[in-house]
């Protein structure tokens, strides 16, 4: 090492490569290589630049000053890079999780120029690198797709699974490439290792694309190898088949047995995935759920107790992947869905979330300014401007907002249980509520300007649905309120007007729902036995008429939170909401939007339990003025809905 300063650039590059090739990561040597390379970086030729970055990445030795120097020199000499130089540089920065956007943009532009000359390995490595860093480069990914499809026979199993994984990770819609990858994978499936099998299943499930020949073939190829599956392979495979609604009893039995033998090795997210698969497929494996519950308490207690680190560029929520807030909430939701969230596990979850929340608050200035008077401002469903959001109620860690119709809540639900992107695909046009939160309230509370924490918004309402929505003012409140929703401990009451005469008897609607793109290109939830479990409770109904047509005023409670759940369940009964064109509901000009209103919301997010009533807004009250009740029960319900206050107390 004393002579390292005398090495030429080629000598430094070759030395780094030799040690990496042998897997020898000697820290003092690597530090000396890094400092000597930085001093000579202007003299490095193209290949000599790629070798050190590849070597340090192979040994997982992160040296940011060296990467910065390599990046700067690469930007100056990029026009001389060939396919190997481009892909190795991208791979190195991705492996070390070093997000250098100027370098990535330049690598993308240089790669596109020669993309048709790339081989299968180069294409898959480039896709993997950009997706690992979370960079959905719009020009590059379609170029990779166009170049990859004709070269599909050249792909090896690792390249096929990596490319599929990359598309899924970046939420890219590319059915031609997915079809080509599936066909090529089927031909080579016997050569796939356990990681290739589980990654491929995960990729297609994440995109909501079952590809009937591929998934059964993955199941058949996996069964003989289940004993060799690692914890992540087991949990990802179970999650994938559950997400796609594929009820493969032999595979699930094998995965369950393998899980039982090694639960102590599972991360929090791994436990969540297995429990969630049981819940989604209706597979009540009591011994497995009991074992998961017991293991959960031990695993949660073993989470790091020291200072929690926040990922660079991410939200204010700390914790590592697989063991952070998302994983903990996913576990609670999965166990709750199987009625297996015992008090001991729930208490452990609360303790973890409070610690995560406190750590996140520590990343920010704790001075809390009051909300501006205009945020309250007499608006709301009964105020001066019902078309504008407002703060209805403010509590220590939460506030409740009025969401008018026409406003969207399109934040990504990163802290719920895993869901395929198709469930997040329908946003509709409208004014984003999160923009109002950030602009009006964000200066007063850090979380309300934090996109990574959904601006504090805890749940969603559809664009045309009005009502109360919970928004956290602290990270602690956000996580504990999320827990209330994921653990199904909230009480959400809705009022709707639908076509036809709904039975007045109290009843349950439990048809599974699947959300996806329909033949007309629109996204809807449809009632399918292969869909996700969904539960809606009809509390009371009254029959009315308008323009010689029958309608029903219905009060409901939802126990799950599927996309368009109320709309889809009622449409499946033949009673679509009035004016809900997407689900076939018509109405006259007296009803100008889908008649659905979130009337009551109750939850306990760590402070005193809260119950919020949100009176029916003016446009829906005007619509009810155009209908006539049929009989005393309907008149009573109509008065109750229009009166709201005492009415909601008796909502069931």
XYZ file of C-alpha atoms in Angstrom:
652
model
C 0.000 0.000 0.000
C 2.827 2.522 0.532
C 3.526 2.265 -3.210
C -0.101 2.750 -4.230
C 0.545 6.413 -4.970
C 2.998 5.337 -7.675
C 0.503 3.122 -9.521
C -0.622 4.153 -12.982
C -4.372 4.477 -13.679
C -4.282 1.078 -15.368
C -2.437 -0.423 -12.401
C -5.013 0.971 -9.980
C -7.892 -0.268 -12.139
C -6.359 -3.733 -12.512
C -5.617 -4.020 -8.798
C -9.189 -3.089 -7.909
C -10.527 -5.577 -10.448
C -8.298 -8.404 -9.172
C -9.376 -8.023 -5.568
C -13.053 -7.765 -6.548
C -12.794 -10.810 -8.798
C -11.527 -12.817 -5.816
C -14.027 -11.311 -3.386
C -11.287 -9.825 -1.209
C -12.542 -6.597 0.356
C -9.623 -5.422 2.516
C -10.770 -2.052 3.906
C -7.355 -0.324 4.229
C -6.435 -1.420 0.704
C -9.773 -0.228 -0.718
C -9.388 3.139 0.995
C -5.883 3.490 -0.406
C -7.101 2.498 -3.882
C -9.872 5.082 -3.638
C -7.641 7.970 -2.577
C -4.972 7.133 -5.175
C -7.610 6.800 -7.910
C -9.175 10.152 -7.035
C -5.776 11.827 -7.343
C -5.287 10.391 -10.851
C -8.880 10.354 -12.081
C -8.291 12.883 -14.925
C -5.780 10.414 -16.398
C -8.165 7.422 -16.396
C -9.240 6.144 -19.782
C -12.763 4.869 -20.408
C -12.277 1.219 -19.369
C -10.079 2.272 -16.484
C -12.991 4.339 -15.161
C -15.447 1.463 -15.311
C -13.171 -1.015 -13.502
C -12.883 0.786 -10.125
C -16.605 1.503 -9.904
C -17.419 -2.118 -10.817
C -14.874 -3.429 -8.310
C -16.064 -1.296 -5.406
C -19.680 -2.209 -6.197
C -18.870 -5.919 -6.415
C -17.299 -5.739 -2.952
C -20.167 -3.514 -1.696
C -17.592 -0.940 -0.590
C -19.139 2.525 -0.728
C -16.710 5.401 -1.182
C -18.681 8.508 -2.130
C -15.677 10.745 -2.961
C -14.472 8.109 -5.430
C -17.924 7.763 -6.998
C -18.185 11.542 -7.316
C -14.816 11.655 -9.062
C -15.749 8.766 -11.383
C -19.055 10.475 -12.186
C -17.400 13.793 -13.029
C -14.782 12.163 -15.256
C -17.400 9.911 -16.900
C -19.491 12.924 -17.849
C -16.470 14.379 -19.626
C -15.624 11.189 -21.556
C -19.040 9.558 -22.008
C -18.969 9.874 -25.786
C -16.245 7.196 -25.832
C -18.190 4.667 -23.685
C -19.226 1.383 -25.284
C -22.025 -0.928 -24.150
C -19.904 -2.587 -21.446
C -18.701 0.744 -20.048
C -22.235 2.149 -19.948
C -23.854 -0.870 -18.322
C -21.052 -1.479 -15.805
C -21.107 2.146 -14.696
C -24.891 2.120 -14.295
C -24.754 -1.238 -12.506
C -22.063 -0.035 -10.108
C -23.918 3.089 -9.024
C -27.158 1.107 -8.676
C -25.541 -1.666 -6.641
C -24.118 0.914 -4.242
C -27.491 2.746 -4.223
C -25.799 5.960 -5.311
C -28.381 8.113 -7.090
C -26.518 10.502 -9.411
C -29.188 11.972 -11.679
C -26.905 13.954 -14.028
C -24.823 10.836 -14.618
C -27.906 8.656 -15.144
C -29.374 11.103 -17.640
C -26.123 11.107 -19.590
C -25.844 7.306 -19.439
C -29.410 7.085 -20.736
C -28.768 9.434 -23.652
C -25.542 7.664 -24.601
C -27.172 4.232 -24.342
C -30.145 5.161 -26.513
C -27.790 6.103 -29.348
C -26.394 2.562 -29.535
C -29.233 0.598 -27.901
C -29.794 -1.608 -30.962
C -26.214 -2.861 -30.588
C -26.754 -3.932 -26.977
C -26.862 -7.636 -26.184
C -29.487 -9.241 -23.970
C -27.269 -9.029 -20.873
C -26.569 -5.337 -21.397
C -30.260 -4.544 -21.844
C -31.329 -6.396 -18.709
C -28.478 -4.919 -16.646
C -29.339 -1.402 -17.763
C -33.025 -1.902 -16.952
C -32.134 -3.374 -13.561
C -29.820 -0.474 -12.730
C -32.328 2.282 -13.440
C -35.169 0.459 -11.676
C -33.022 -0.282 -8.618
C -32.429 3.455 -8.285
C -36.120 4.155 -8.910
C -35.483 6.174 -12.071
C -38.217 5.658 -14.674
C -36.333 7.215 -17.569
C -39.078 7.819 -20.145
C -36.898 7.701 -23.278
C -34.671 4.839 -22.109
C -37.164 2.213 -20.943
C -39.187 2.103 -24.198
C -35.893 1.947 -26.102
C -34.795 -1.036 -24.001
C -38.152 -2.693 -24.675
C -37.907 -2.200 -28.441
C -34.384 -3.588 -28.503
C -35.119 -6.484 -26.133
C -38.097 -8.102 -27.878
C -36.180 -9.177 -31.031
C -33.312 -10.451 -28.841
C -35.517 -12.500 -26.501
C -33.958 -15.855 -27.563
C -30.602 -14.564 -26.275
C -31.869 -13.886 -22.742
C -30.794 -16.176 -19.904
C -33.017 -16.832 -16.847
C -31.376 -14.088 -14.769
C -31.845 -11.556 -17.553
C -35.497 -12.504 -18.025
C -36.363 -12.239 -14.335
C -34.351 -9.023 -13.887
C -36.089 -7.351 -16.831
C -39.542 -8.370 -15.613
C -38.631 -7.199 -12.106
C -37.471 -3.856 -13.506
C -40.729 -3.208 -15.363
C -42.731 -4.017 -12.247
C -40.553 -1.926 -9.959
C -40.957 1.126 -12.188
C -44.713 0.460 -12.705
C -44.216 0.451 -16.474
C -47.097 -0.571 -18.733
C -45.503 -2.651 -21.491
C -47.653 -5.663 -22.317
C -45.735 -6.623 -25.493
C -42.506 -6.916 -23.524
C -44.225 -8.705 -20.631
C -45.738 -11.192 -23.103
C -42.350 -11.750 -24.736
C -40.679 -12.238 -21.361
C -43.383 -14.714 -20.344
C -42.991 -16.755 -23.526
C -39.203 -16.830 -23.187
C -39.448 -17.701 -19.491
C -41.717 -20.658 -20.216
C -39.075 -22.105 -22.505
C -36.327 -21.798 -19.872
C -38.287 -22.302 -16.670
C -36.465 -25.523 -15.785
C -33.245 -23.497 -15.654
C -34.661 -20.826 -13.320
C -33.287 -20.811 -9.789
C -35.432 -20.086 -6.741
C -34.772 -16.343 -6.898
C -35.639 -16.192 -10.608
C -38.930 -18.017 -9.990
C -40.062 -15.838 -7.096
C -38.929 -12.583 -8.759
C -40.791 -13.425 -11.964
C -43.971 -14.284 -10.077
C -43.626 -11.066 -8.074
C -43.143 -8.979 -11.226
C -46.287 -10.257 -12.946
C -48.341 -9.997 -9.758
C -47.164 -6.445 -9.143
C -48.362 -5.496 -12.613
C -51.654 -7.331 -12.034
C -50.945 -9.558 -15.032
C -51.615 -13.256 -14.421
C -50.488 -14.644 -17.818
C -52.337 -17.983 -17.454
C -49.601 -20.244 -18.887
C -46.767 -18.681 -16.876
C -48.008 -18.673 -13.277
C -49.125 -22.346 -13.215
C -45.773 -23.237 -14.766
C -43.951 -21.269 -12.046
C -45.983 -23.171 -9.457
C -45.071 -26.520 -11.006
C -41.390 -25.559 -11.179
C -41.400 -24.245 -7.593
C -43.018 -27.206 -5.829
C -40.026 -29.574 -6.041
C -37.703 -26.795 -4.855
C -39.685 -25.270 -1.992
C -37.257 -26.672 0.573
C -34.501 -24.584 -1.050
C -36.511 -21.341 -1.050
C -35.164 -18.597 1.167
C -37.490 -16.595 3.389
C -37.960 -13.843 0.810
C -38.626 -16.363 -1.970
C -41.356 -17.984 0.138
C -43.067 -14.746 1.139
C -42.850 -13.172 -2.331
C -44.244 -16.269 -4.043
C -47.140 -16.503 -1.592
C -47.837 -12.779 -1.998
C -47.757 -13.053 -5.793
C -50.274 -15.867 -6.119
C -52.547 -14.226 -3.544
C -52.354 -10.869 -5.318
C -53.435 -12.477 -8.587
C -56.190 -14.431 -6.832
C -54.727 -17.768 -7.958
C -55.911 -20.425 -5.514
C -53.200 -23.045 -5.906
C -53.784 -25.352 -2.932
C -50.687 -27.591 -3.367
C -48.384 -24.588 -3.709
C -49.880 -22.741 -0.737
C -49.666 -25.888 1.396
C -45.998 -26.298 0.484
C -45.264 -22.616 1.138
C -47.092 -22.791 4.482
C -45.110 -25.845 5.551
C -41.841 -24.217 4.516
C -42.825 -21.056 6.397
C -43.566 -22.955 9.603
C -40.058 -24.417 9.584
C -38.270 -21.066 9.346
C -40.545 -18.296 10.640
C -37.766 -17.104 12.940
C -35.812 -16.076 9.820
C -38.606 -13.927 8.350
C -38.492 -10.156 8.301
C -41.566 -8.247 9.413
C -42.550 -7.810 5.749
C -42.047 -11.518 5.122
C -44.416 -12.389 7.964
C -46.900 -9.864 6.587
C -46.761 -11.349 3.092
C -47.480 -14.882 4.310
C -50.327 -13.765 6.585
C -51.716 -11.543 3.844
C -51.695 -14.428 1.355
C -53.748 -16.525 3.783
C -56.242 -13.686 4.178
C -56.562 -12.857 0.479
C -57.037 -16.471 -0.586
C -59.415 -17.263 2.260
C -56.970 -19.929 3.415
C -57.476 -20.121 7.179
C -54.376 -22.046 8.216
C -54.846 -21.756 11.985
C -51.490 -23.261 13.078
C -49.616 -21.020 10.634
C -51.476 -17.877 11.726
C -50.870 -18.715 15.383
C -47.187 -19.242 14.650
C -47.007 -15.953 12.716
C -48.683 -14.151 15.607
C -46.216 -15.553 18.137
C -43.256 -14.903 15.855
C -44.468 -11.350 15.211
C -44.110 -10.352 18.851
C -40.533 -11.669 18.933
C -39.630 -10.119 15.577
C -41.096 -6.712 16.456
C -39.330 -6.749 19.820
C -36.031 -7.501 18.063
C -36.200 -4.500 15.734
C -33.241 -2.117 16.222
C -33.635 0.074 19.297
C -30.946 2.615 18.463
C -31.380 5.834 16.479
C -33.488 5.210 13.404
C -32.205 6.398 10.051
C -34.286 7.951 7.307
C -33.531 6.913 3.736
C -32.005 9.815 1.734
C -34.546 11.569 -0.435
C -37.428 9.646 1.085
C -40.138 10.668 3.532
C -39.577 11.616 7.131
C -40.436 8.045 8.165
C -37.352 6.100 9.244
C -36.623 2.387 9.234
C -35.118 -0.103 6.831
C -36.941 -1.882 4.032
C -38.726 -4.950 5.384
C -38.609 -3.640 8.955
C -39.940 -0.083 8.687
C -43.405 1.427 9.204
C -44.780 0.006 5.955
C -43.834 -3.529 6.953
C -45.203 -3.162 10.489
C -48.520 -1.795 9.212
C -48.700 -4.497 6.548
C -48.328 -7.136 9.238
C -51.128 -5.612 11.310
C -53.418 -5.415 8.281
C -52.712 -8.981 7.210
C -53.403 -10.425 10.651
C -56.518 -8.277 11.071
C -57.867 -9.529 7.737
C -57.661 -13.085 9.102
C -59.086 -12.069 12.509
C -55.711 -13.015 13.994
C -54.494 -9.631 15.269
C -54.242 -10.499 18.953
C -53.897 -7.873 21.665
C -50.245 -8.708 22.302
C -49.312 -8.236 18.648
C -51.370 -5.044 18.439
C -49.569 -3.596 21.471
C -46.196 -4.470 19.917
C -47.223 -2.788 16.667
C -48.310 0.367 18.503
C -44.996 0.520 20.379
C -43.019 0.201 17.125
C -45.074 2.840 15.330
C -44.784 5.296 18.198
C -41.014 4.879 18.068
C -40.960 5.373 14.283
C -43.157 8.445 14.638
C -41.011 9.968 17.378
C -37.871 9.385 15.318
C -39.453 11.057 12.295
C -40.529 14.064 14.343
C -36.929 14.353 15.518
C -35.882 15.041 11.920
C -37.868 18.262 11.869
C -38.167 21.539 13.698
C -40.842 21.020 16.323
C -42.168 24.582 16.309
C -45.816 24.213 15.347
C -47.598 27.244 13.986
C -51.378 27.546 14.131
C -53.379 26.941 10.993
C -54.477 30.151 9.260
C -58.060 31.275 9.957
C -58.805 30.825 6.255
C -58.267 27.070 6.660
C -61.435 26.990 8.785
C -63.100 29.967 7.163
C -66.767 29.032 7.373
C -66.591 26.735 4.371
C -67.517 23.072 4.383
C -70.752 21.309 3.547
C -72.859 23.846 5.378
C -70.647 26.919 5.059
C -70.113 29.762 2.683
C -68.074 27.906 0.073
C -68.858 24.176 0.080
C -66.700 23.685 -3.019
C -63.498 24.412 -1.059
C -61.802 22.083 1.451
C -61.489 23.205 5.041
C -60.411 22.003 8.468
C -63.491 20.711 10.287
C -61.791 19.605 13.526
C -58.256 19.953 14.888
C -56.814 17.528 17.466
C -53.297 17.128 18.952
C -51.984 14.775 16.227
C -54.754 14.841 13.622
C -57.222 17.072 11.891
C -60.364 16.215 9.964
C -60.867 17.852 6.583
C -63.959 18.491 4.513
C -63.397 16.984 1.055
C -65.802 18.453 -1.477
C -66.812 16.555 -4.611
C -64.457 17.078 -7.533
C -61.326 16.867 -5.375
C -59.022 13.863 -5.727
C -56.922 12.089 -3.132
C -54.319 10.492 -5.371
C -51.393 10.047 -3.014
C -49.761 6.618 -3.165
C -50.689 4.380 -0.280
C -47.180 3.194 0.553
C -47.968 2.162 4.098
C -50.810 -0.226 3.382
C -50.496 -3.920 2.639
C -48.991 -4.737 -0.741
C -51.300 -3.995 -3.662
C -50.735 -4.188 -7.399
C -50.382 -0.858 -9.215
C -53.683 -1.379 -11.056
C -55.404 -0.571 -7.758
C -53.724 2.817 -7.790
C -54.248 3.483 -11.466
C -57.588 5.261 -11.424
C -57.245 8.830 -10.244
C -59.721 10.618 -12.461
C -59.555 14.302 -13.227
C -60.074 16.793 -10.455
C -58.299 19.098 -8.061
C -55.714 17.309 -5.861
C -56.544 17.609 -2.176
C -52.885 17.061 -1.301
C -51.994 20.270 -3.133
C -54.451 22.199 -0.975
C -53.022 20.585 2.164
C -49.432 21.439 1.206
C -50.226 24.991 0.098
C -52.594 25.911 2.929
C -51.332 23.904 5.906
C -47.861 22.677 4.978
C -45.950 25.625 6.414
C -47.361 24.823 9.854
C -46.676 21.062 9.966
C -43.717 19.278 8.302
C -45.696 16.137 7.496
C -48.268 18.165 5.550
C -45.639 19.091 2.971
C -44.021 15.629 2.927
C -44.999 13.780 -0.258
C -43.347 10.611 1.042
C -45.803 10.562 3.947
C -48.845 11.327 1.769
C -48.939 14.931 3.058
C -50.454 13.424 6.199
C -53.549 12.141 4.378
C -54.475 8.847 5.994
C -57.101 7.453 3.628
C -58.928 8.209 0.382
C -62.309 9.137 -0.968
C -63.237 8.873 -4.649
C -63.216 12.083 -6.669
C -67.003 12.571 -6.650
C -67.495 11.352 -3.076
C -67.873 14.086 -0.474
C -67.270 13.847 3.242
C -64.765 13.804 6.071
C -61.175 12.727 5.581
C -58.479 12.342 8.241
C -55.180 14.170 7.847
C -52.339 13.783 10.347
C -50.470 16.789 11.705
C -47.617 14.710 13.173
C -45.805 11.582 12.031
C -46.892 9.808 15.201
C -50.522 10.630 14.499
C -50.117 9.542 10.887
C -48.789 6.104 11.775
C -51.284 5.449 14.561
C -54.185 6.586 12.378
C -52.890 4.373 9.553
C -52.952 1.501 12.030
C -56.604 2.177 12.817
C -57.487 1.846 9.145
C -55.245 -1.116 8.348
C -56.343 -3.001 11.475
C -60.017 -2.345 10.622
C -60.686 -0.482 13.856
C -62.397 2.491 12.250
C -66.100 2.955 11.731
C -66.995 4.483 8.351
C -70.647 5.228 7.587
C -71.785 6.340 4.125
C -75.063 7.560 2.672
C -75.955 6.891 -0.939
C -78.851 7.050 -3.360
C -79.065 4.147 -5.781
C -81.409 2.912 -8.467
C -84.132 0.377 -7.748
C -85.496 -0.905 -4.463
C -82.814 -2.218 -2.128
C -84.070 -4.607 0.538
C -84.709 -2.737 3.773
C -83.350 -5.623 5.851
C -79.918 -5.262 7.380
C -77.522 -7.376 5.305
C -73.925 -8.056 4.327
C -72.452 -7.711 0.849
C -69.363 -9.899 0.675
C -68.736 -10.610 -3.002
C -64.977 -10.457 -3.734
C -63.942 -7.542 -5.950
C -61.251 -7.233 -8.590
C -60.158 -3.817 -9.839
C -58.744 -3.617 -13.342
C -59.036 -2.314 -16.864
C -62.218 -3.437 -18.601
C -62.842 -4.113 -22.291
C -63.847 -0.479 -22.855
C -60.476 0.661 -21.494
C -61.918 2.082 -18.260
C -60.883 0.990 -14.773
C -63.600 -0.559 -12.596
C -64.077 -2.958 -9.739
C -66.025 -6.036 -10.731
C -67.569 -8.786 -8.632
C -65.476 -11.908 -9.181
C -64.912 -14.929 -6.986
C -61.206 -14.663 -7.803
C -61.139 -11.079 -6.516
C -60.112 -9.682 -3.155
C -62.287 -10.113 -0.064
C -64.620 -7.136 0.391
C -67.258 -6.549 3.048
C -70.003 -3.910 2.998
C -72.788 -3.758 5.588
C -76.181 -2.356 4.569
C -77.525 -0.706 7.731
C -80.865 0.627 6.510
C -82.650 1.536 3.306
C -85.698 3.544 2.308
C -87.567 3.467 -0.998
C -88.222 6.641 -2.984
C -89.402 7.675 -6.422
C -88.309 10.365 -8.849
C -89.752 10.916 -12.319
C -91.646 7.593 -12.030
C -88.448 5.651 -11.341
C -87.580 3.742 -8.178
C -84.612 4.732 -6.034
C -83.318 3.757 -2.597
C -81.699 5.916 0.046
C -79.190 3.652 1.787
C -76.927 3.992 4.776
C -73.941 1.623 4.749
C -70.803 0.765 6.650
C -67.672 -0.525 4.912
C -65.450 -3.012 6.736
C -62.801 -3.249 4.010
C -61.457 -0.532 1.755
C -61.418 -1.870 -1.794
C -61.342 0.513 -4.734
C -64.913 1.711 -5.527
C -66.213 -0.851 -3.016
C -69.686 0.587 -2.391
C -70.189 1.461 -6.040
C -69.168 -2.009 -7.223
C -71.117 -3.953 -4.589
C -74.345 -2.072 -5.253
C -73.873 -2.291 -9.021
C -73.383 -6.050 -8.694
C -76.777 -6.187 -6.931
C -78.349 -4.323 -9.828
C -78.578 -1.074 -7.853
C -75.873 1.292 -9.175
C -75.527 4.701 -7.557
C -77.605 7.494 -9.006
C -75.591 9.422 -11.626
C -72.679 6.969 -11.443
C -72.132 6.535 -15.175
C -69.034 4.363 -14.711
C -71.145 1.650 -13.077
C -74.304 2.115 -15.117
C -76.251 4.413 -12.813
C -78.498 6.996 -14.468
C -80.375 9.922 -13.001
C -82.148 13.024 -14.177
C -80.699 16.535 -14.118
C -81.750 16.774 -10.469
C -78.687 14.678 -9.483
C -75.484 16.112 -10.921
C -72.887 13.669 -9.527
C -72.575 10.192 -8.052
C -74.683 10.268 -4.910
C -72.230 9.027 -2.284
C -71.286 10.846 0.916
C -69.013 9.874 3.834
C -71.297 10.806 6.709
C -69.573 9.512 9.823
C -66.037 8.514 10.791
C -64.875 7.132 14.147
C -61.362 6.135 15.176
C -58.923 6.118 18.082
C -55.442 7.220 17.030
C -53.661 7.322 20.345
C -55.476 10.228 21.981
C -59.155 10.339 22.852
C -61.419 8.444 20.444
C -63.008 10.762 17.907
C -66.265 10.626 16.004
C -66.877 13.133 13.231
C -70.225 13.798 11.568
C -70.256 15.475 8.186
C -73.626 16.821 7.141
C -74.953 16.208 3.666
C -73.727 18.962 1.308
C -76.044 21.288 -0.563
C -75.950 19.576 -3.964
C -77.041 16.223 -2.499
C -79.660 17.882 -0.286
C -81.040 19.505 -3.432
C -81.127 16.110 -5.147
C -83.146 14.642 -2.273
C -85.641 17.471 -2.665
C -86.516 15.945 -6.038
C -87.439 12.499 -4.673
C -90.560 11.386 -2.846
C -90.443 8.829 -0.001
C -92.586 5.707 -0.248
C -93.946 4.978 3.205
C -93.050 5.793 6.789
C -89.635 4.026 6.932
C -88.405 6.004 3.932
C -89.726 9.286 5.360
C -87.982 8.586 8.663
C -84.660 7.789 6.986
C -84.918 10.812 4.687
C -85.473 13.131 7.658
C -82.590 11.510 9.510
C -80.170 11.933 6.613
C -81.159 15.545 6.059
C -80.934 16.234 9.793
C -77.563 14.413 10.156
C -76.759 15.277 13.821
C -78.944 12.897 15.823
C -79.383 10.746 12.737
C -75.850 9.479 12.594
C -75.973 8.391 16.254
C -78.397 5.689 15.216
C -76.473 4.620 12.167
C -75.755 1.198 13.564
